[in-house]
């Protein structure tokens, strides 16, 4: 119990640091210093450039060993399993809702904020190894979001299709395709290239958290805690799914670093891109934004507990 509380305190401290940045983003939006429109453009910068540089940098920082390569493959497998488990857990819920609303809450309960929340937190708690293994979650997220996620959003409109090109041609997967050979062949880049990569990668945490603050600032906080479906979505995303994975890690006796990195991914709050997908497929973006904001706030409590459990077990 003492070890769990120590680990929970460490994780809570790192989560609190991130949410101080979120609070600054909240204030910046409310004072129109960093508006929602600006945040949308910054989000594209984050998605297309900054986060890929973080992933590539994590590959560059790791010395190749057969053990690390095996660990990465295992992390990718678990990252896909995290999404599949959430899809299964979702089955009994949201069926009585309007299909257009149901898909919004289902998407939010399956897809987590891996790139913007999990990667910075994994780095803060576990170091470069944490980012390295957590990058597996970015691969799985992008592949699943542009297959199952697109199908889910289209299903309510009677369209059952996904975008094959988007599975491969997206920043998350491309960054892994670039970073993996650099890791395998232990490439060391010259300082004139490595230093700019370091600078851009360092933008990930503060920029992501500032953007997250604008999402919360634009949510209707007066009614934020009054929607039953948000509680169900958060229960699946933040508690049930990571708890199932923790039991699995325990039974399989997975390496503690890999287990902790995957738990960070599994316990991350609902993905910001649930709002983007809702907009793309003509769903209710207000509901999606509130669901994301609610999940973000609840995760302040749940993420440290789950991470501490992973480190203690």
mmCIF file of C-alpha atoms in Angstrom:
data_model
loop_
_atom_site.group_PDB
_atom_site.id
_atom_site.type_symbol
_atom_site.label_atom_id
_atom_site.label_comp_id
_atom_site.label_asym_id
_atom_site.label_seq_id
_atom_site.Cartn_x
_atom_site.Cartn_y
_atom_site.Cartn_z
ATOM 1 C CA UNK A 1 0.000 0.000 0.000
ATOM 2 C CA UNK A 2 2.837 2.367 0.854
ATOM 3 C CA UNK A 3 4.486 1.723 -2.525
ATOM 4 C CA UNK A 4 1.189 2.340 -4.323
ATOM 5 C CA UNK A 5 0.684 5.669 -2.535
ATOM 6 C CA UNK A 6 4.270 6.714 -3.327
ATOM 7 C CA UNK A 7 3.804 5.866 -7.013
ATOM 8 C CA UNK A 8 0.405 7.583 -7.045
ATOM 9 C CA UNK A 9 1.948 10.708 -5.538
ATOM 10 C CA UNK A 10 4.704 10.770 -8.169
ATOM 11 C CA UNK A 11 2.224 10.283 -11.021
ATOM 12 C CA UNK A 12 -0.181 12.846 -9.541
ATOM 13 C CA UNK A 13 2.622 15.402 -9.374
ATOM 14 C CA UNK A 14 3.411 14.941 -13.076
ATOM 15 C CA UNK A 15 -0.285 15.118 -14.016
ATOM 16 C CA UNK A 16 -0.642 18.268 -11.900
ATOM 17 C CA UNK A 17 2.307 19.872 -13.714
ATOM 18 C CA UNK A 18 0.612 19.189 -17.045
ATOM 19 C CA UNK A 19 -2.680 20.636 -15.814
ATOM 20 C CA UNK A 20 -0.976 23.831 -14.669
ATOM 21 C CA UNK A 21 -0.168 24.282 -18.362
ATOM 22 C CA UNK A 22 -3.799 23.417 -19.200
ATOM 23 C CA UNK A 23 -4.930 26.133 -16.772
ATOM 24 C CA UNK A 24 -2.677 28.656 -18.532
ATOM 25 C CA UNK A 25 -4.284 27.647 -21.846
ATOM 26 C CA UNK A 26 -7.713 28.071 -20.253
ATOM 27 C CA UNK A 27 -6.838 31.600 -19.053
ATOM 28 C CA UNK A 28 -5.212 32.482 -22.379
ATOM 29 C CA UNK A 29 -8.409 31.531 -24.235
ATOM 30 C CA UNK A 30 -10.678 33.388 -21.828
ATOM 31 C CA UNK A 31 -8.553 36.525 -22.236
ATOM 32 C CA UNK A 32 -8.380 36.030 -26.023
ATOM 33 C CA UNK A 33 -4.585 35.749 -25.981
ATOM 34 C CA UNK A 34 -4.739 32.236 -27.419
ATOM 35 C CA UNK A 35 -8.151 31.878 -29.040
ATOM 36 C CA UNK A 36 -9.949 28.743 -30.186
ATOM 37 C CA UNK A 37 -9.272 29.549 -33.850
ATOM 38 C CA UNK A 38 -5.566 29.957 -33.118
ATOM 39 C CA UNK A 39 -5.621 26.698 -31.163
ATOM 40 C CA UNK A 40 -7.128 24.877 -34.162
ATOM 41 C CA UNK A 41 -4.221 25.994 -36.339
ATOM 42 C CA UNK A 42 -1.741 25.140 -33.590
ATOM 43 C CA UNK A 43 -3.378 21.717 -33.292
ATOM 44 C CA UNK A 44 -2.566 21.053 -36.938
ATOM 45 C CA UNK A 45 1.050 22.099 -36.318
ATOM 46 C CA UNK A 46 1.155 19.767 -33.339
ATOM 47 C CA UNK A 47 -0.377 16.858 -35.246
ATOM 48 C CA UNK A 48 1.634 17.206 -38.464
ATOM 49 C CA UNK A 49 5.053 18.330 -37.206
ATOM 50 C CA UNK A 50 5.663 18.446 -33.453
ATOM 51 C CA UNK A 51 4.358 15.027 -32.345
ATOM 52 C CA UNK A 52 6.090 13.192 -35.242
ATOM 53 C CA UNK A 53 9.365 14.833 -34.188
ATOM 54 C CA UNK A 54 8.787 13.589 -30.624
ATOM 55 C CA UNK A 55 8.347 10.033 -31.899
ATOM 56 C CA UNK A 56 11.357 10.204 -34.234
ATOM 57 C CA UNK A 57 13.462 11.656 -31.424
ATOM 58 C CA UNK A 58 12.487 8.788 -29.111
ATOM 59 C CA UNK A 59 13.778 6.300 -31.684
ATOM 60 C CA UNK A 60 17.002 8.266 -32.047
ATOM 61 C CA UNK A 61 17.534 8.293 -28.293
ATOM 62 C CA UNK A 62 17.248 4.504 -27.903
ATOM 63 C CA UNK A 63 20.241 2.251 -28.465
ATOM 64 C CA UNK A 64 19.187 -0.768 -30.511
ATOM 65 C CA UNK A 65 19.018 -4.101 -28.729
ATOM 66 C CA UNK A 66 17.023 -7.216 -29.535
ATOM 67 C CA UNK A 67 15.271 -6.808 -26.185
ATOM 68 C CA UNK A 68 14.101 -3.260 -26.977
ATOM 69 C CA UNK A 69 12.938 -4.305 -30.459
ATOM 70 C CA UNK A 70 10.962 -7.167 -28.920
ATOM 71 C CA UNK A 71 9.560 -4.769 -26.321
ATOM 72 C CA UNK A 72 8.401 -2.329 -29.010
ATOM 73 C CA UNK A 73 6.663 -5.108 -30.935
ATOM 74 C CA UNK A 74 4.954 -6.196 -27.723
ATOM 75 C CA UNK A 75 3.904 -2.604 -26.982
ATOM 76 C CA UNK A 76 2.352 -2.321 -30.465
ATOM 77 C CA UNK A 77 0.421 -5.545 -29.881
ATOM 78 C CA UNK A 78 -0.891 -4.291 -26.539
ATOM 79 C CA UNK A 79 -1.727 -0.881 -28.037
ATOM 80 C CA UNK A 80 -4.057 -2.547 -30.557
ATOM 81 C CA UNK A 81 -5.471 -4.747 -27.809
ATOM 82 C CA UNK A 82 -6.281 -1.642 -25.740
ATOM 83 C CA UNK A 83 -8.493 -0.350 -28.555
ATOM 84 C CA UNK A 84 -10.111 -3.730 -29.229
ATOM 85 C CA UNK A 85 -10.892 -4.163 -25.525
ATOM 86 C CA UNK A 86 -12.560 -0.729 -25.425
ATOM 87 C CA UNK A 87 -14.661 -1.609 -28.486
ATOM 88 C CA UNK A 88 -15.858 -4.776 -26.727
ATOM 89 C CA UNK A 89 -16.568 -2.940 -23.461
ATOM 90 C CA UNK A 90 -18.626 -0.413 -25.427
ATOM 91 C CA UNK A 91 -21.098 -2.995 -26.771
ATOM 92 C CA UNK A 92 -23.753 -2.824 -23.999
ATOM 93 C CA UNK A 93 -23.804 0.967 -23.860
ATOM 94 C CA UNK A 94 -25.236 3.918 -25.813
ATOM 95 C CA UNK A 95 -27.567 1.679 -27.890
ATOM 96 C CA UNK A 96 -30.699 3.623 -26.893
ATOM 97 C CA UNK A 97 -29.259 6.953 -28.030
ATOM 98 C CA UNK A 98 -29.737 8.559 -31.399
ATOM 99 C CA UNK A 99 -27.104 6.864 -33.641
ATOM 100 C CA UNK A 100 -25.455 10.221 -34.394
ATOM 101 C CA UNK A 101 -24.943 10.848 -30.670
ATOM 102 C CA UNK A 102 -24.038 7.247 -29.822
ATOM 103 C CA UNK A 103 -21.056 7.235 -32.184
ATOM 104 C CA UNK A 104 -19.682 10.410 -30.542
ATOM 105 C CA UNK A 105 -19.676 8.848 -27.067
ATOM 106 C CA UNK A 106 -18.401 5.510 -28.351
ATOM 107 C CA UNK A 107 -15.521 7.226 -30.152
ATOM 108 C CA UNK A 108 -14.654 9.137 -26.976
ATOM 109 C CA UNK A 109 -14.643 5.964 -24.872
ATOM 110 C CA UNK A 110 -12.344 4.094 -27.284
ATOM 111 C CA UNK A 111 -9.820 6.632 -28.562
ATOM 112 C CA UNK A 112 -7.483 8.340 -26.117
ATOM 113 C CA UNK A 113 -5.328 11.438 -26.176
ATOM 114 C CA UNK A 114 -2.182 9.396 -26.825
ATOM 115 C CA UNK A 115 -0.061 11.913 -28.712
ATOM 116 C CA UNK A 116 -0.829 15.013 -26.661
ATOM 117 C CA UNK A 117 -1.358 13.612 -23.159
ATOM 118 C CA UNK A 118 0.150 10.117 -22.978
ATOM 119 C CA UNK A 119 3.479 10.886 -24.669
ATOM 120 C CA UNK A 120 4.358 13.871 -22.421
ATOM 121 C CA UNK A 121 3.269 11.999 -19.303
ATOM 122 C CA UNK A 122 5.162 8.838 -20.255
ATOM 123 C CA UNK A 123 8.262 10.961 -20.818
ATOM 124 C CA UNK A 124 7.878 12.743 -17.471
ATOM 125 C CA UNK A 125 7.390 9.538 -15.475
ATOM 126 C CA UNK A 126 9.388 6.941 -17.428
ATOM 127 C CA UNK A 127 11.891 8.987 -19.456
ATOM 128 C CA UNK A 128 12.823 8.320 -23.091
ATOM 129 C CA UNK A 129 11.986 4.628 -22.769
ATOM 130 C CA UNK A 130 8.460 5.616 -21.828
ATOM 131 C CA UNK A 131 8.071 7.756 -24.956
ATOM 132 C CA UNK A 132 9.642 4.976 -27.045
ATOM 133 C CA UNK A 133 7.130 2.334 -25.939
ATOM 134 C CA UNK A 134 4.249 4.800 -25.733
ATOM 135 C CA UNK A 135 4.782 5.650 -29.425
ATOM 136 C CA UNK A 136 3.251 2.223 -30.107
ATOM 137 C CA UNK A 137 -0.020 3.726 -28.919
ATOM 138 C CA UNK A 138 0.210 6.425 -31.589
ATOM 139 C CA UNK A 139 0.548 3.753 -34.299
ATOM 140 C CA UNK A 140 -2.457 1.808 -33.042
ATOM 141 C CA UNK A 141 -4.510 4.963 -32.505
ATOM 142 C CA UNK A 142 -4.019 6.195 -36.059
ATOM 143 C CA UNK A 143 -4.640 2.818 -37.697
ATOM 144 C CA UNK A 144 -7.763 2.130 -35.608
ATOM 145 C CA UNK A 145 -9.140 5.684 -35.819
ATOM 146 C CA UNK A 146 -8.921 5.741 -39.623
ATOM 147 C CA UNK A 147 -10.499 2.287 -39.933
ATOM 148 C CA UNK A 148 -12.877 1.472 -37.096
ATOM 149 C CA UNK A 149 -13.262 5.150 -36.098
ATOM 150 C CA UNK A 150 -14.297 6.221 -39.596
ATOM 151 C CA UNK A 151 -16.594 3.191 -39.906
ATOM 152 C CA UNK A 152 -18.181 4.083 -36.549
ATOM 153 C CA UNK A 153 -18.864 7.668 -37.617
ATOM 154 C CA UNK A 154 -20.186 6.584 -41.024
ATOM 155 C CA UNK A 155 -22.316 3.753 -39.621
ATOM 156 C CA UNK A 156 -24.985 6.112 -38.273
ATOM 157 C CA UNK A 157 -25.328 7.575 -41.773
ATOM 158 C CA UNK A 158 -25.627 4.148 -43.382
ATOM 159 C CA UNK A 159 -22.110 4.305 -44.856
ATOM 160 C CA UNK A 160 -19.773 1.457 -43.980
ATOM 161 C CA UNK A 161 -16.383 2.452 -45.314
ATOM 162 C CA UNK A 162 -12.955 3.536 -44.191
ATOM 163 C CA UNK A 163 -10.150 5.523 -45.773
ATOM 164 C CA UNK A 164 -7.357 3.104 -46.686
ATOM 165 C CA UNK A 165 -4.933 5.868 -47.652
ATOM 166 C CA UNK A 166 -5.322 7.543 -44.262
ATOM 167 C CA UNK A 167 -4.136 4.404 -42.447
ATOM 168 C CA UNK A 168 -0.628 4.799 -43.864
ATOM 169 C CA UNK A 169 -0.423 8.442 -44.917
ATOM 170 C CA UNK A 170 -0.754 10.133 -41.550
ATOM 171 C CA UNK A 171 1.909 11.811 -39.398
ATOM 172 C CA UNK A 172 1.889 9.208 -36.610
ATOM 173 C CA UNK A 173 2.554 6.207 -38.844
ATOM 174 C CA UNK A 174 4.981 8.084 -41.111
ATOM 175 C CA UNK A 175 7.067 9.187 -38.120
ATOM 176 C CA UNK A 176 7.379 5.556 -36.983
ATOM 177 C CA UNK A 177 8.322 4.477 -40.518
ATOM 178 C CA UNK A 178 11.105 7.104 -40.431
ATOM 179 C CA UNK A 179 12.162 6.466 -36.840
ATOM 180 C CA UNK A 180 12.256 2.663 -36.898
ATOM 181 C CA UNK A 181 15.207 2.323 -39.346
ATOM 182 C CA UNK A 182 17.082 5.025 -37.401
ATOM 183 C CA UNK A 183 16.624 2.901 -34.285
ATOM 184 C CA UNK A 184 17.485 -0.440 -35.934
ATOM 185 C CA UNK A 185 20.673 0.884 -37.539
ATOM 186 C CA UNK A 186 21.623 3.029 -34.510
ATOM 187 C CA UNK A 187 21.874 6.176 -36.623
ATOM 188 C CA UNK A 188 23.343 9.245 -34.927
ATOM 189 C CA UNK A 189 22.435 12.468 -36.698
ATOM 190 C CA UNK A 190 24.840 15.420 -36.920
ATOM 191 C CA UNK A 191 24.271 18.203 -34.411
ATOM 192 C CA UNK A 192 23.009 20.613 -37.083
ATOM 193 C CA UNK A 193 20.032 18.248 -37.657
ATOM 194 C CA UNK A 194 19.617 16.710 -34.202
ATOM 195 C CA UNK A 195 19.400 20.043 -32.358
ATOM 196 C CA UNK A 196 16.451 21.398 -34.407
ATOM 197 C CA UNK A 197 14.679 18.053 -33.876
ATOM 198 C CA UNK A 198 15.210 18.445 -30.121
ATOM 199 C CA UNK A 199 13.868 22.004 -30.198
ATOM 200 C CA UNK A 200 10.708 21.095 -32.133
ATOM 201 C CA UNK A 201 10.068 17.968 -30.031
ATOM 202 C CA UNK A 202 10.295 20.061 -26.859
ATOM 203 C CA UNK A 203 7.229 22.035 -28.011
ATOM 204 C CA UNK A 204 4.949 19.008 -27.660
ATOM 205 C CA UNK A 205 4.103 19.165 -23.982
ATOM 206 C CA UNK A 206 3.472 22.904 -23.516
ATOM 207 C CA UNK A 207 1.678 23.367 -26.847
ATOM 208 C CA UNK A 208 -0.539 20.300 -26.391
ATOM 209 C CA UNK A 209 -1.554 21.351 -22.894
ATOM 210 C CA UNK A 210 -2.287 24.943 -23.932
ATOM 211 C CA UNK A 211 -4.556 23.638 -26.704
ATOM 212 C CA UNK A 212 -6.268 21.321 -24.237
ATOM 213 C CA UNK A 213 -6.942 24.349 -22.035
ATOM 214 C CA UNK A 214 -8.821 26.038 -24.879
ATOM 215 C CA UNK A 215 -11.038 22.953 -25.302
ATOM 216 C CA UNK A 216 -12.024 23.083 -21.644
ATOM 217 C CA UNK A 217 -12.512 26.860 -21.793
ATOM 218 C CA UNK A 218 -14.994 26.482 -24.644
ATOM 219 C CA UNK A 219 -17.028 23.757 -22.953
ATOM 220 C CA UNK A 220 -20.251 24.724 -21.187
ATOM 221 C CA UNK A 221 -18.937 24.224 -17.658
ATOM 222 C CA UNK A 222 -22.383 24.869 -16.115
ATOM 223 C CA UNK A 223 -23.791 21.706 -17.701
ATOM 224 C CA UNK A 224 -20.517 19.779 -18.003
ATOM 225 C CA UNK A 225 -21.327 17.380 -15.161
ATOM 226 C CA UNK A 226 -25.011 16.826 -15.987
ATOM 227 C CA UNK A 227 -24.773 14.460 -18.979
ATOM 228 C CA UNK A 228 -25.109 10.775 -18.012
ATOM 229 C CA UNK A 229 -23.454 9.507 -21.192
ATOM 230 C CA UNK A 230 -20.246 11.369 -20.361
ATOM 231 C CA UNK A 231 -19.932 9.429 -17.114
ATOM 232 C CA UNK A 232 -20.353 6.117 -18.947
ATOM 233 C CA UNK A 233 -17.842 7.116 -21.627
ATOM 234 C CA UNK A 234 -15.334 8.193 -18.962
ATOM 235 C CA UNK A 235 -15.914 5.009 -16.948
ATOM 236 C CA UNK A 236 -15.000 2.856 -19.945
ATOM 237 C CA UNK A 237 -12.095 5.021 -21.113
ATOM 238 C CA UNK A 238 -10.485 5.926 -17.799
ATOM 239 C CA UNK A 239 -11.242 3.005 -15.494
ATOM 240 C CA UNK A 240 -12.608 -0.216 -17.040
ATOM 241 C CA UNK A 241 -10.295 -0.471 -20.051
ATOM 242 C CA UNK A 242 -7.019 0.312 -18.217
ATOM 243 C CA UNK A 243 -8.108 -2.002 -15.350
ATOM 244 C CA UNK A 244 -8.578 -4.899 -17.784
ATOM 245 C CA UNK A 245 -5.141 -4.216 -19.276
ATOM 246 C CA UNK A 246 -3.543 -4.053 -15.824
ATOM 247 C CA UNK A 247 -4.913 -7.503 -14.985
ATOM 248 C CA UNK A 248 -3.545 -8.805 -18.291
ATOM 249 C CA UNK A 249 -0.107 -7.282 -17.673
ATOM 250 C CA UNK A 250 -0.051 -8.862 -14.230
ATOM 251 C CA UNK A 251 -1.026 -12.309 -15.517
ATOM 252 C CA UNK A 252 1.532 -12.190 -18.346
ATOM 253 C CA UNK A 253 4.277 -10.689 -16.124
ATOM 254 C CA UNK A 254 5.054 -7.952 -18.646
ATOM 255 C CA UNK A 255 8.187 -5.819 -18.256
ATOM 256 C CA UNK A 256 7.306 -2.982 -15.806
ATOM 257 C CA UNK A 257 8.379 -0.183 -18.181
ATOM 258 C CA UNK A 258 6.305 -1.569 -21.062
ATOM 259 C CA UNK A 259 3.332 -2.191 -18.760
ATOM 260 C CA UNK A 260 3.528 1.337 -17.332
ATOM 261 C CA UNK A 261 3.894 2.952 -20.799
ATOM 262 C CA UNK A 262 0.912 0.994 -22.153
ATOM 263 C CA UNK A 263 -1.105 1.876 -19.046
ATOM 264 C CA UNK A 264 -0.397 5.567 -19.628
ATOM 265 C CA UNK A 265 -1.834 5.138 -23.146
ATOM 266 C CA UNK A 266 -4.818 3.097 -21.947
ATOM 267 C CA UNK A 267 -5.729 5.567 -19.202
ATOM 268 C CA UNK A 268 -5.367 8.751 -21.284
ATOM 269 C CA UNK A 269 -8.543 10.869 -21.548
ATOM 270 C CA UNK A 270 -10.691 11.009 -24.684
ATOM 271 C CA UNK A 271 -8.843 12.107 -27.795
ATOM 272 C CA UNK A 272 -9.098 15.683 -29.027
ATOM 273 C CA UNK A 273 -9.643 14.324 -32.515
ATOM 274 C CA UNK A 274 -13.071 13.027 -31.489
ATOM 275 C CA UNK A 275 -14.143 16.660 -32.021
ATOM 276 C CA UNK A 276 -12.373 16.752 -35.398
ATOM 277 C CA UNK A 277 -13.985 13.479 -36.506
ATOM 278 C CA UNK A 278 -17.399 14.701 -35.329
ATOM 279 C CA UNK A 279 -16.993 17.814 -37.470
ATOM 280 C CA UNK A 280 -15.782 15.800 -40.482
ATOM 281 C CA UNK A 281 -18.772 13.458 -40.372
ATOM 282 C CA UNK A 282 -21.480 15.987 -39.432
ATOM 283 C CA UNK A 283 -21.970 14.895 -35.825
ATOM 284 C CA UNK A 284 -22.609 17.054 -32.780
ATOM 285 C CA UNK A 285 -19.269 18.781 -32.097
ATOM 286 C CA UNK A 286 -20.651 20.454 -28.953
ATOM 287 C CA UNK A 287 -21.345 17.047 -27.393
ATOM 288 C CA UNK A 288 -17.921 15.808 -28.500
ATOM 289 C CA UNK A 289 -16.171 18.869 -27.002
ATOM 290 C CA UNK A 290 -17.997 18.487 -23.675
ATOM 291 C CA UNK A 291 -17.203 14.777 -23.577
ATOM 292 C CA UNK A 292 -13.496 15.498 -24.143
ATOM 293 C CA UNK A 293 -13.450 18.257 -21.523
ATOM 294 C CA UNK A 294 -15.248 16.045 -18.976
ATOM 295 C CA UNK A 295 -12.832 13.172 -19.616
ATOM 296 C CA UNK A 296 -9.855 15.528 -19.277
ATOM 297 C CA UNK A 297 -11.002 16.772 -15.876
ATOM 298 C CA UNK A 298 -11.800 13.308 -14.478
ATOM 299 C CA UNK A 299 -8.441 11.959 -15.705
ATOM 300 C CA UNK A 300 -6.671 14.250 -13.207
ATOM 301 C CA UNK A 301 -7.772 11.734 -10.558
ATOM 302 C CA UNK A 302 -7.891 8.463 -12.508
ATOM 303 C CA UNK A 303 -4.579 8.585 -14.416
ATOM 304 C CA UNK A 304 -2.322 8.727 -11.339
ATOM 305 C CA UNK A 305 -4.242 5.817 -9.792
ATOM 306 C CA UNK A 306 -3.885 3.629 -12.878
ATOM 307 C CA UNK A 307 -0.231 4.501 -13.442
ATOM 308 C CA UNK A 308 0.569 3.866 -9.788
ATOM 309 C CA UNK A 309 -1.215 0.497 -9.991
ATOM 310 C CA UNK A 310 0.866 -0.451 -13.047
ATOM 311 C CA UNK A 311 4.132 0.505 -11.340
ATOM 312 C CA UNK A 312 3.194 -1.240 -8.081
ATOM 313 C CA UNK A 313 1.975 -4.487 -9.682
#
